Short mmCIF file of C-alpha atoms in Angstrom, two decimals:
data_model
loop_
_atom_site.label_atom_id
_atom_site.label_comp_id
_atom_site.label_asym_id
_atom_site.label_seq_id
_atom_site.Cartn_x
_atom_site.Cartn_y
_atom_site.Cartn_z
CA UNK A 271 1.40 -38.88 34.67
CA UNK A 272 4.85 -37.58 33.77
CA UNK A 273 6.57 -40.43 35.63
CA UNK A 274 4.48 -43.00 33.79
CA UNK A 275 5.35 -41.29 30.49
CA UNK A 276 9.07 -41.43 31.27
CA UNK A 277 8.81 -45.11 32.15
CA UNK A 278 7.21 -45.81 28.76
CA UNK A 279 9.74 -43.79 26.76
CA UNK A 280 12.88 -45.51 28.07
CA UNK A 281 14.06 -49.07 28.60
CA UNK A 282 15.62 -49.36 32.05
CA UNK A 283 16.71 -52.98 31.70
CA UNK A 284 18.38 -54.75 28.82
CA UNK A 285 16.78 -58.19 28.91
CA UNK A 286 13.03 -58.84 28.59
CA UNK A 287 10.72 -59.61 31.52
CA UNK A 288 8.84 -62.34 29.68
CA UNK A 289 10.10 -65.73 30.84
CA UNK A 290 9.69 -67.43 27.45
CA UNK A 291 11.58 -64.67 25.59
CA UNK A 292 14.30 -64.70 28.23
CA UNK A 293 14.68 -68.46 27.75
CA UNK A 294 15.06 -67.92 24.01
CA UNK A 295 17.78 -65.35 24.67
CA UNK A 296 19.65 -67.82 26.88
CA UNK A 297 19.41 -70.51 24.21
CA UNK A 298 20.58 -68.04 21.57
CA UNK A 299 23.49 -66.67 23.64
CA UNK A 300 26.17 -69.15 22.40
CA UNK A 301 25.32 -68.22 18.81
CA UNK A 302 25.23 -64.54 19.73
CA UNK A 303 28.68 -64.65 21.34
CA UNK A 304 30.20 -66.34 18.28
CA UNK A 305 28.45 -63.80 16.05
CA UNK A 306 29.75 -60.92 18.17
CA UNK A 307 33.37 -62.13 17.92
CA UNK A 308 33.05 -62.55 14.15
CA UNK A 309 31.53 -59.12 13.74
CA UNK A 310 34.26 -57.53 15.83
CA UNK A 311 36.77 -58.82 13.28
CA UNK A 312 34.63 -57.60 10.36
CA UNK A 313 33.99 -54.29 12.11
CA UNK A 314 37.71 -53.53 12.23
CA UNK A 315 37.83 -53.93 8.42
CA UNK A 316 34.74 -51.73 8.02
CA UNK A 317 36.50 -49.00 10.00
CA UNK A 318 39.63 -49.26 7.86
CA UNK A 319 37.64 -49.17 4.61
CA UNK A 320 35.61 -46.15 5.72
CA UNK A 321 38.84 -44.33 6.62
CA UNK A 322 40.66 -45.24 3.41
CA UNK A 323 37.96 -44.45 0.84
CA UNK A 324 37.06 -40.83 0.06
CA UNK A 325 33.54 -39.61 0.75
CA UNK A 326 31.47 -40.58 -2.29
CA UNK A 327 28.41 -42.52 -3.34
CA UNK A 328 30.53 -45.64 -3.94
CA UNK A 329 32.03 -45.46 -0.44
CA UNK A 330 28.60 -45.13 1.18
CA UNK A 331 27.30 -48.09 -0.82
CA UNK A 332 30.23 -50.34 0.16
CA UNK A 333 30.10 -49.36 3.81
CA UNK A 334 26.33 -49.85 3.87
CA UNK A 335 26.75 -53.43 2.61
CA UNK A 336 29.41 -54.08 5.24
CA UNK A 337 27.12 -52.62 7.92
CA UNK A 338 24.54 -55.23 6.92
CA UNK A 339 27.12 -57.93 7.67
CA UNK A 340 27.52 -56.34 11.09
CA UNK A 341 23.77 -56.72 11.63
CA UNK A 342 22.84 -53.06 11.06
CA UNK A 343 20.34 -53.01 8.20
CA UNK A 344 19.39 -49.58 6.84
CA UNK A 345 16.21 -48.81 4.91
CA UNK A 346 14.87 -45.52 3.65
CA UNK A 347 11.57 -44.30 2.21
CA UNK A 348 11.26 -41.79 -0.61
CA UNK A 349 14.97 -40.91 -0.96
CA UNK A 350 14.05 -38.38 -3.67
CA UNK A 351 12.32 -36.30 -1.00
CA UNK A 352 15.71 -35.38 0.40
CA UNK A 353 16.41 -31.75 -0.42
CA UNK A 354 20.02 -31.34 -1.55
CA UNK A 355 19.97 -27.62 -0.83
CA UNK A 356 19.04 -28.06 2.84
CA UNK A 357 21.84 -27.24 5.26
CA UNK A 358 20.24 -28.70 8.40
CA UNK A 359 18.65 -32.09 9.10
CA UNK A 360 16.59 -32.51 12.29
CA UNK A 361 16.17 -36.10 13.48
CA UNK A 362 14.75 -37.89 16.50
CA UNK A 363 17.27 -39.75 18.65
CA UNK A 364 17.01 -43.50 19.33
CA UNK A 365 20.52 -45.02 19.48
CA UNK A 366 24.07 -43.76 19.82
CA UNK A 367 24.75 -44.63 16.18
CA UNK A 368 21.94 -42.66 14.54
CA UNK A 369 24.37 -40.20 12.94
CA UNK A 370 26.33 -43.07 11.36
CA UNK A 371 23.14 -44.51 9.87
CA UNK A 372 22.02 -41.23 8.29
CA UNK A 373 25.57 -40.69 7.02
CA UNK A 374 25.30 -43.96 5.08
CA UNK A 375 22.45 -42.44 3.08
CA UNK A 376 23.80 -38.93 2.55
CA UNK A 377 26.93 -37.03 3.47
CA UNK A 378 26.41 -34.92 6.61
CA UNK A 379 28.21 -33.92 9.78
CA UNK A 380 27.11 -34.27 13.40
CA UNK A 381 29.04 -32.25 16.02
CA UNK A 382 30.26 -33.75 19.26
CA UNK A 383 28.50 -31.61 21.87
CA UNK A 384 29.33 -33.25 25.20
CA UNK A 385 32.32 -35.60 25.20
CA UNK A 386 35.83 -34.33 24.66
CA UNK A 387 37.33 -34.25 21.20
CA UNK A 388 40.01 -36.71 20.16
CA UNK A 389 40.52 -40.00 18.37
CA UNK A 390 37.35 -41.60 19.76
CA UNK A 391 35.28 -38.63 18.61
CA UNK A 392 36.73 -38.87 15.10
CA UNK A 393 36.48 -42.68 14.98
CA UNK A 394 32.79 -42.58 15.88
CA UNK A 395 32.10 -40.25 12.96
CA UNK A 396 31.51 -37.01 14.87
CA UNK A 397 32.68 -33.58 13.78
CA UNK A 398 35.06 -31.85 16.20
CA UNK A 399 34.28 -28.24 17.03
CA UNK A 400 37.65 -27.42 18.56
CA UNK A 401 38.04 -25.37 21.72
CA UNK A 402 34.52 -24.23 22.69
CA UNK A 403 34.07 -22.48 26.02
CA UNK A 404 30.28 -22.37 26.28
CA UNK A 405 26.86 -22.87 24.72
CA UNK A 406 26.78 -19.47 23.03
CA UNK A 407 30.16 -19.99 21.42
CA UNK A 408 29.14 -23.45 20.23
CA UNK A 409 25.94 -22.13 18.65
CA UNK A 410 27.82 -19.32 16.94
CA UNK A 411 30.36 -21.80 15.55
CA UNK A 412 27.62 -24.02 14.12
CA UNK A 413 25.82 -21.00 12.71
CA UNK A 414 28.95 -19.96 10.84
CA UNK A 415 29.33 -23.53 9.61
CA UNK A 416 25.80 -23.58 8.16
CA UNK A 417 26.29 -20.21 6.48
CA UNK A 418 29.37 -21.43 4.57
CA UNK A 419 28.41 -22.39 1.01
CA UNK A 420 30.63 -25.48 0.51
CA UNK A 421 30.06 -27.30 3.79
CA UNK A 422 28.12 -30.54 4.18
CA UNK A 423 24.65 -30.44 5.76
CA UNK A 424 24.47 -30.52 9.55
CA UNK A 425 22.59 -33.30 11.35
CA UNK A 426 21.29 -32.38 14.83
CA UNK A 427 19.18 -34.18 17.44
CA UNK A 428 17.13 -31.55 19.35
CA UNK A 429 15.96 -34.14 21.90
CA UNK A 430 19.59 -34.17 23.13
CA UNK A 431 19.14 -37.70 24.50
CA UNK A 432 17.90 -41.07 23.33
CA UNK A 433 14.49 -42.70 23.79
CA UNK A 434 13.25 -46.16 22.88
CA UNK A 435 11.34 -44.63 19.94
CA UNK A 436 8.09 -46.43 20.78
CA UNK A 437 6.13 -44.06 23.03
CA UNK A 438 7.05 -40.41 22.55
CA UNK A 439 9.58 -37.71 21.75
CA UNK A 440 11.45 -35.61 24.28
CA UNK A 441 10.84 -31.88 24.13
CA UNK A 442 12.86 -30.32 21.32
CA UNK A 443 15.44 -27.72 22.34
CA UNK A 444 15.11 -24.46 20.45
CA UNK A 445 18.79 -23.71 19.83
CA UNK A 446 19.26 -26.13 16.85
CA UNK A 447 16.56 -24.23 14.97
CA UNK A 448 18.55 -20.99 15.19
CA UNK A 449 21.10 -22.33 12.69
CA UNK A 450 18.96 -21.79 9.57
CA UNK A 451 15.40 -20.74 8.73
CA UNK A 452 14.76 -23.90 6.69
CA UNK A 453 15.28 -27.48 7.90
CA UNK A 454 14.42 -30.98 6.73
CA UNK A 455 12.94 -33.37 9.33
CA UNK A 456 14.19 -36.97 9.34
CA UNK A 457 12.07 -39.65 11.02
CA UNK A 458 14.04 -42.61 12.36
CA UNK A 459 12.60 -45.90 13.62
CA UNK A 460 14.77 -48.68 15.04
CA UNK A 461 13.75 -52.26 15.78
CA UNK A 462 15.72 -55.05 17.43
CA UNK A 463 14.69 -58.53 18.65
CA UNK A 464 15.20 -59.90 22.17
CA UNK A 465 17.03 -57.03 23.89
CA UNK A 466 16.47 -53.30 24.39
CA UNK A 467 18.01 -50.76 22.05
CA UNK A 468 19.69 -48.84 24.86
CA UNK A 469 19.57 -48.25 28.59
CA UNK A 470 20.25 -45.00 30.48
CA UNK A 471 23.50 -46.21 32.05
CA UNK A 472 24.95 -47.87 28.96
CA UNK A 473 28.20 -46.82 27.28
CA UNK A 474 28.51 -46.53 23.50
CA UNK A 475 30.96 -49.45 23.38
CA UNK A 476 28.50 -51.61 25.32
CA UNK A 477 25.78 -50.68 22.86
CA UNK A 478 28.05 -51.69 19.98
CA UNK A 479 28.70 -55.11 21.49
CA UNK A 480 24.97 -55.71 22.00
CA UNK A 481 24.40 -54.67 18.38
CA UNK A 482 26.91 -57.31 17.28
CA UNK A 483 25.31 -59.87 19.63
CA UNK A 484 21.72 -59.74 18.34
CA UNK A 485 20.82 -61.17 14.92
CA UNK A 486 20.05 -57.77 13.41
CA UNK A 487 19.06 -54.18 14.12
CA UNK A 488 16.85 -52.54 11.50
CA UNK A 489 17.04 -48.76 10.96
CA UNK A 490 14.19 -47.22 8.97
CA UNK A 491 14.77 -43.65 7.73
CA UNK A 492 12.01 -41.47 6.26
CA UNK A 493 12.67 -38.05 4.73
CA UNK A 494 9.95 -35.48 5.37
CA UNK A 495 9.45 -32.37 3.23
CA UNK A 496 11.52 -29.32 4.24
CA UNK A 497 9.95 -26.91 6.73
CA UNK A 498 10.62 -23.17 6.89
CA UNK A 499 10.23 -20.89 9.85
CA UNK A 500 7.57 -18.21 9.56
CA UNK A 501 8.32 -14.57 10.35
CA UNK A 502 6.05 -14.43 13.39
CA UNK A 503 7.23 -17.76 14.83
CA UNK A 504 9.64 -17.91 17.75
CA UNK A 505 12.39 -20.52 17.83
CA UNK A 506 10.53 -22.62 20.41
CA UNK A 507 7.30 -22.48 18.40
CA UNK A 508 9.21 -23.60 15.32
CA UNK A 509 10.80 -26.42 17.32
CA UNK A 510 7.39 -27.52 18.66
CA UNK A 511 5.96 -27.57 15.14
CA UNK A 512 8.75 -29.80 13.85
CA UNK A 513 8.38 -32.03 16.90
CA UNK A 514 4.69 -32.49 16.16
CA UNK A 515 5.45 -33.36 12.53
CA UNK A 516 7.95 -36.05 13.52
CA UNK A 517 5.67 -37.41 16.25
CA UNK A 518 2.82 -37.75 13.77
CA UNK A 519 5.07 -39.48 11.25
CA UNK A 520 6.36 -41.93 13.87
CA UNK A 521 2.91 -42.49 15.44
CA UNK A 522 4.13 -41.45 18.89
CA UNK A 523 3.21 -38.59 21.23
CA UNK A 524 4.95 -35.25 21.47
CA UNK A 525 5.84 -34.66 25.13
CA UNK A 526 7.20 -31.80 27.22
CA UNK A 527 9.62 -34.12 29.03
CA UNK A 528 13.17 -32.78 28.77
CA UNK A 529 16.59 -34.34 29.01
CA UNK A 530 16.89 -32.94 32.54
CA UNK A 531 13.60 -34.63 33.52
CA UNK A 532 14.96 -37.94 32.27
CA UNK A 533 18.19 -37.51 34.24
CA UNK A 534 16.28 -36.63 37.42
CA UNK A 535 13.97 -39.63 37.03
CA UNK A 536 16.93 -41.97 36.51
CA UNK A 537 18.63 -40.50 39.58
CA UNK A 538 15.55 -41.10 41.75
CA UNK A 539 15.09 -44.60 40.36
CA UNK A 540 18.72 -45.47 41.06
CA UNK A 541 18.43 -44.05 44.60
CA UNK A 542 15.33 -46.16 45.33
CA UNK A 543 17.09 -49.23 43.94
CA UNK A 544 20.14 -48.61 46.12
CA UNK A 545 17.97 -48.24 49.21
CA UNK A 546 16.22 -51.50 48.39
CA UNK A 547 19.57 -53.25 47.99
CA UNK A 548 20.95 -52.16 51.41
CA UNK A 549 21.47 -55.04 53.90
CA UNK A 550 19.55 -54.97 57.15
CA UNK A 551 22.66 -54.28 59.22
CA UNK A 552 23.47 -51.18 57.21
CA UNK A 553 19.91 -49.94 57.61
CA UNK A 554 20.19 -50.38 61.38
CA UNK A 555 23.49 -48.51 61.45
CA UNK A 556 21.98 -45.74 59.32
CA UNK A 557 19.09 -45.46 61.77
CA UNK A 558 21.57 -45.15 64.64
CA UNK A 559 23.50 -42.42 62.85
CA UNK A 560 20.26 -40.51 62.26
CA UNK A 561 19.30 -40.75 65.93
CA UNK A 562 22.74 -39.50 66.93
CA UNK A 563 22.42 -36.53 64.59
CA UNK A 564 18.97 -35.62 65.97
CA UNK A 565 20.34 -35.95 69.50
CA UNK A 566 23.15 -33.50 68.79
CA UNK A 567 20.74 -31.01 67.25
CA UNK A 568 18.48 -31.37 70.29
CA UNK A 569 21.40 -30.47 72.58
CA UNK A 570 22.01 -27.34 70.53
CA UNK A 571 18.39 -26.30 70.98
CA UNK A 572 18.61 -27.20 74.67
CA UNK A 573 21.50 -24.76 75.12
CA UNK A 574 19.29 -21.93 73.85
CA UNK A 575 16.08 -23.06 75.56
CA UNK A 576 17.20 -24.92 78.70
CA UNK A 577 13.70 -25.14 80.22
CA UNK A 578 12.13 -27.05 77.31
CA UNK A 579 12.13 -30.85 77.79
CA UNK A 580 14.31 -32.84 75.40
CA UNK A 581 11.34 -34.94 74.33
CA UNK A 582 9.49 -31.87 73.07
CA UNK A 583 12.63 -30.62 71.27
CA UNK A 584 13.32 -33.99 69.67
CA UNK A 585 9.74 -34.36 68.50
CA UNK A 586 9.89 -31.00 66.71
CA UNK A 587 13.36 -31.69 65.24
CA UNK A 588 12.14 -34.91 63.64
CA UNK A 589 9.59 -32.84 61.73
CA UNK A 590 11.71 -29.77 60.91
CA UNK A 591 15.22 -31.25 60.71
CA UNK A 592 16.50 -27.73 61.45
CA UNK A 593 17.77 -26.22 64.71
CA UNK A 594 16.73 -22.65 63.89
CA UNK A 595 13.23 -23.67 62.78
CA UNK A 596 12.70 -25.69 65.96
CA UNK A 597 13.82 -22.78 68.16
CA UNK A 598 11.40 -20.48 66.34
CA UNK A 599 8.56 -22.98 66.66
CA UNK A 600 9.12 -23.38 70.40
CA UNK A 601 9.38 -19.63 70.99
CA UNK A 602 6.18 -18.92 69.09
CA UNK A 603 4.28 -21.87 70.54
CA UNK A 604 1.41 -21.16 72.95
CA UNK A 605 1.55 -24.67 74.39
CA UNK A 606 2.34 -24.95 78.13
CA UNK A 607 5.35 -27.21 78.59
CA UNK A 608 6.42 -28.83 81.89
CA UNK A 609 9.55 -27.04 83.09
CA UNK A 610 12.54 -29.27 83.72
CA UNK A 611 14.20 -28.60 87.12
CA UNK A 612 17.63 -30.02 87.77
CA UNK A 613 18.47 -31.89 90.96
CA UNK A 614 15.54 -34.33 90.82
CA UNK A 615 12.82 -31.88 91.83
CA UNK A 616 9.35 -32.41 90.48
CA UNK A 617 8.44 -30.51 87.36
CA UNK A 618 5.72 -27.93 87.38
CA UNK A 619 3.78 -26.38 84.56
CA UNK A 620 5.20 -23.16 83.29
CA UNK A 621 5.51 -21.04 80.18
CA UNK A 622 7.27 -22.20 77.06
CA UNK A 623 10.43 -20.49 78.33
CA UNK A 624 11.55 -18.61 81.42
CA UNK A 625 14.76 -16.66 82.23
CA UNK A 626 17.45 -18.28 84.32
CA UNK A 627 17.86 -17.34 87.97
CA UNK A 628 20.37 -14.72 89.00
CA UNK A 629 22.64 -17.39 90.46
CA UNK A 630 22.96 -19.15 87.12
CA UNK A 631 23.48 -16.11 84.88
CA UNK A 632 23.94 -12.36 85.06
CA UNK A 633 20.76 -10.48 85.81
CA UNK A 634 18.99 -9.56 82.64
CA UNK A 635 15.39 -8.56 82.25
CA UNK A 636 13.53 -9.42 79.06
CA UNK A 637 10.57 -7.19 78.45
CA UNK A 638 8.14 -7.11 75.60
CA UNK A 639 9.23 -4.73 72.85
CA UNK A 640 5.78 -3.19 72.75
CA UNK A 641 3.77 -1.97 75.74
CA UNK A 642 0.47 -2.61 74.02
CA UNK A 643 -0.83 -5.03 71.41
CA UNK A 644 0.12 -3.79 67.93
CA UNK A 645 -2.69 -2.53 65.79
CA UNK A 646 -1.16 -3.73 62.50
CA UNK A 647 0.37 -7.12 61.59
CA UNK A 648 3.67 -5.35 60.84
CA UNK A 649 3.86 -3.91 64.38
CA UNK A 650 3.04 -7.24 65.96
CA UNK A 651 5.63 -9.01 63.80
CA UNK A 652 8.35 -6.49 64.71
CA UNK A 653 7.50 -6.87 68.37
CA UNK A 654 7.84 -10.64 68.16
CA UNK A 655 11.03 -10.37 66.14
CA UNK A 656 12.63 -7.99 68.66
CA UNK A 657 11.57 -10.27 71.52
CA UNK A 658 13.21 -13.24 69.81
CA UNK A 659 16.41 -11.29 69.22
CA UNK A 660 16.48 -10.29 72.88
CA UNK A 661 16.04 -13.93 73.89
CA UNK A 662 18.85 -15.04 71.60
CA UNK A 663 21.14 -12.40 73.08
CA UNK A 664 20.15 -13.49 76.58
CA UNK A 665 20.89 -17.15 75.77
CA UNK A 666 24.29 -16.27 74.31
CA UNK A 667 25.26 -14.35 77.45
#
């Protein structure tokens, strides 16, 4: 169920599966390439204008118009619902440019939490936190920022990763809700024709080029009423409540799938894809390497238990893939194995192990650790454990 939910929440390929839509994309591609080159030129001017003009209503209006030329159309519902006294906006995460879109509507800051600070961080519109050594220090820095009276509101994405925005929301992390006791939820919907909004392996620059390639990308922002944390609510309960509010507003489900679950699913999916892409020759060589490894492990077991046939040892190693586990299984087994005798003599049934003859090794007698059957499971276990240790010592000698 969780795997199916992850598959629905993310787009793992850029182009559509439908043959007719794919044909339309191919026919549109010459126009899209010309449009992308033109928008790259316009985008450079948008960047210069946004850097030159001071933060104001006029600057946001001009940049918003220029964003429309770039194919990024921004709409908002009930702008008067935005609370000017709120210090923290909580928004769902769809694309890598969500913070830029919200910043066109109101002045706010979004911290760069993962990538290193520098020119690219500043150019993309993120707020640099400086030298931060860990999660606790980062949270404390943002908490001090929110408590300052003259700072701009903070925009955070508690999902911590993007989704396609059509099926569900990732589980909200609780730490963003420790900044303030009152937040304002922001519901964001993004629509784009022909191609997916983002893929797990995509880079932000690749996403920008696809945005310039398609005819338009429509961002729809809705401001929800502010929500305050109750005294008896924990941070995670508060986060779950806000997640439910945004899920209801967006008509999607509220899931317990985390960013780590998404990363693990992508890793497994990539591994399966790589295995499917291996040529036959490589698969044969891999099989040979595996057989060689099992053979070496079998020889190690054979050194400890020389009377056990290699076939029996190999069969158990294929299941356990561990030398120690196989030795334990063979020692504790009650099965009667045929004893291998060197020199071509016929094998005869015997116990699972037997001591070597005096001519092959120094005389050593292995006796049971207990003279009678133990009355308790602990006594019987200790007896078996001591017997195994004695056998190991005997094999080493």
